[in-house]
Amino acid sequence: MEREPMRIREGYLVKKGSMFNTWKPMWVVLLEDGIEFYKRKSDNSPKGMVPLKGSTINSPCQDFGKRTFVFKLTAAKQQDHFFQAAYLEERDAWVRDIRKAIQCIDGGQRFARKSTRKSIRLPETINLSALYLSMKDPEKGIKELKLEKDKKVFNHCFTGTSVIDWLVSSNSIRNRKEGLMLASSLLSEGYLQPAGDTSKAAAEGLSDTPFLDLSDAYYYFPDSGFYCEGNSSDDDVVLKEEFRGLVVKQGCLLKQGHRRKNWKVRKFVLREDPAYLHYYDPAGGEDPLGAIHLRGCVVTAVEDMPDSKKCDVENNLFEIITANDVHYYLQAASSTERTEWIKAIQAVSRTGK
C-alpha cells in the first residue's frame, strides 16, 4: 500500500491563469511531490497539479509590475506558474518549503522539518499538535505581542523566554532545560517559526540549540498573521504610506449576504489601523453592521459567480477571502472604482494590523 504524500503547506494564494492574464484566488496545497490548486478549500478534486520533479522556483518575481509578493514555479516541461501571496513573510514561507521539497526529490529524500524527537529523546507520549493548540488558546495560551528590535517592529509574535515560561507554568515540562528541548522540537516540526536574525541564526544551526530561551529571540505561530514592519528581504516594492488612524477609502458598495445570498447597499469605511473594512447602513447609524478583518486576506476581481444572474449582479464584482477562509462578495459601481477598492484593500492587508 503506497503512502499518501504529506501535506507540507496549504492556504489561499492568487494564481495567474495559464492562458489568459487573469488572477484568481486558489486554495493551494503543497505536497511532497507536487502542488495542487483548488477553486475552494472545500473542493474534493483539484483544478490542476504541478509536479515538483525537475521544477525550479524564482522569487521575487517582478514580471508583473505593481504586483508584489509574486513567485514563479517553472515545471519540468518549461511551463511557468505564477502565484501571489498576501504579504512578504507568507510568500517567503511558501518559497522556502517548495524549494526544500524540490531539493528532497532531487536527493531522493523524504521531506521533513528536521525532527528532533529522536536526537533529544522526546517522550513519545507528548502530542505536539495538542500542545500547539493549547499554546494558541486565546485565554490560557501564549500572548502574542508587538515587539521592537533593530529598528524593526514584529507583530503577532513572542519571545523565546515566554515560550519556556509558558511550558513551565502549564506543567508541560519539569525544568527549563527540558522546555528548551520541547520548544526545539516544536520549532523543527513547524509549529513555531523564527522571527528576526537572532532566532533564525539559531534555527539554521549557528547556535548550540535550535531554540533560544532569550528575551530578544522572537518567534511566531505559522498561521497567526505575523508580519514585520521596516523589513524587506528583496527588491519587492512594499507600500509604505501611513494610513494609521485615517480613513483610507469609503463609499457605497453592494454586498452579498452570507445566509440569504441577497444583495444590499452598504456604506464601507476602510481603515489601516486596525486593518478592518467596516460596513454600515447607508441610511444612518454610527455603529457598524459588521467588519471584515483584512490582515492576510486575498482580494481579487471576479468576472462571474453562480448566484449573480438571480440577483442581476453581473459586473464589477470582487471577492475578499479572509485568513479564516470567509468569503465576501462585493460589487462596485464601475470597473475603475473596483480597481481602486482592490488596490486599497491589498495595501491595508499588507501594512495593517
CSV table of N, CA, C and O in Angstrom, one decimal, residues 39 100 129 148 210 252 294 299:
chain,number,residue,atom,x,y,z
A,39,LYS,N,-10.4,25.4,-6.5
A,39,LYS,CA,-11.1,26.6,-6.6
A,39,LYS,C,-11.5,27.1,-5.2
A,39,LYS,O,-11.5,28.3,-4.9
A,100,LYS,N,12.7,23.5,-0.7
A,100,LYS,CA,13.1,22.3,0.1
A,100,LYS,C,12.5,21.0,-0.5
A,100,LYS,O,13.2,20.0,-0.6
A,129,SER,N,0.9,18.3,18.4
A,129,SER,CA,-0.2,19.0,17.8
A,129,SER,C,-1.2,19.5,18.9
A,129,SER,O,-1.6,20.7,18.9
A,148,GLU,N,9.7,45.3,19.3
A,148,GLU,CA,10.6,46.1,18.5
A,148,GLU,C,12.1,45.7,18.7
A,148,GLU,O,12.5,45.4,19.9
A,210,PRO,N,18.6,24.8,18.6
A,210,PRO,CA,17.8,25.4,17.5
A,210,PRO,C,16.9,26.5,18.1
A,210,PRO,O,16.6,27.5,17.4
A,252,CYS,N,-20.1,53.6,-1.0
A,252,CYS,CA,-21.2,52.6,-1.0
A,252,CYS,C,-20.9,51.4,-2.0
A,252,CYS,O,-20.4,51.7,-3.2
A,294,LEU,N,-8.9,42.3,7.5
A,294,LEU,CA,-8.2,42.2,6.2
A,294,LEU,C,-6.8,41.7,6.3
A,294,LEU,O,-6.1,41.4,5.3
A,299,VAL,N,-7.7,39.4,-2.0
A,299,VAL,CA,-8.7,40.1,-2.7
A,299,VAL,C,-8.4,40.2,-4.2
A,299,VAL,O,-7.3,40.4,-4.6
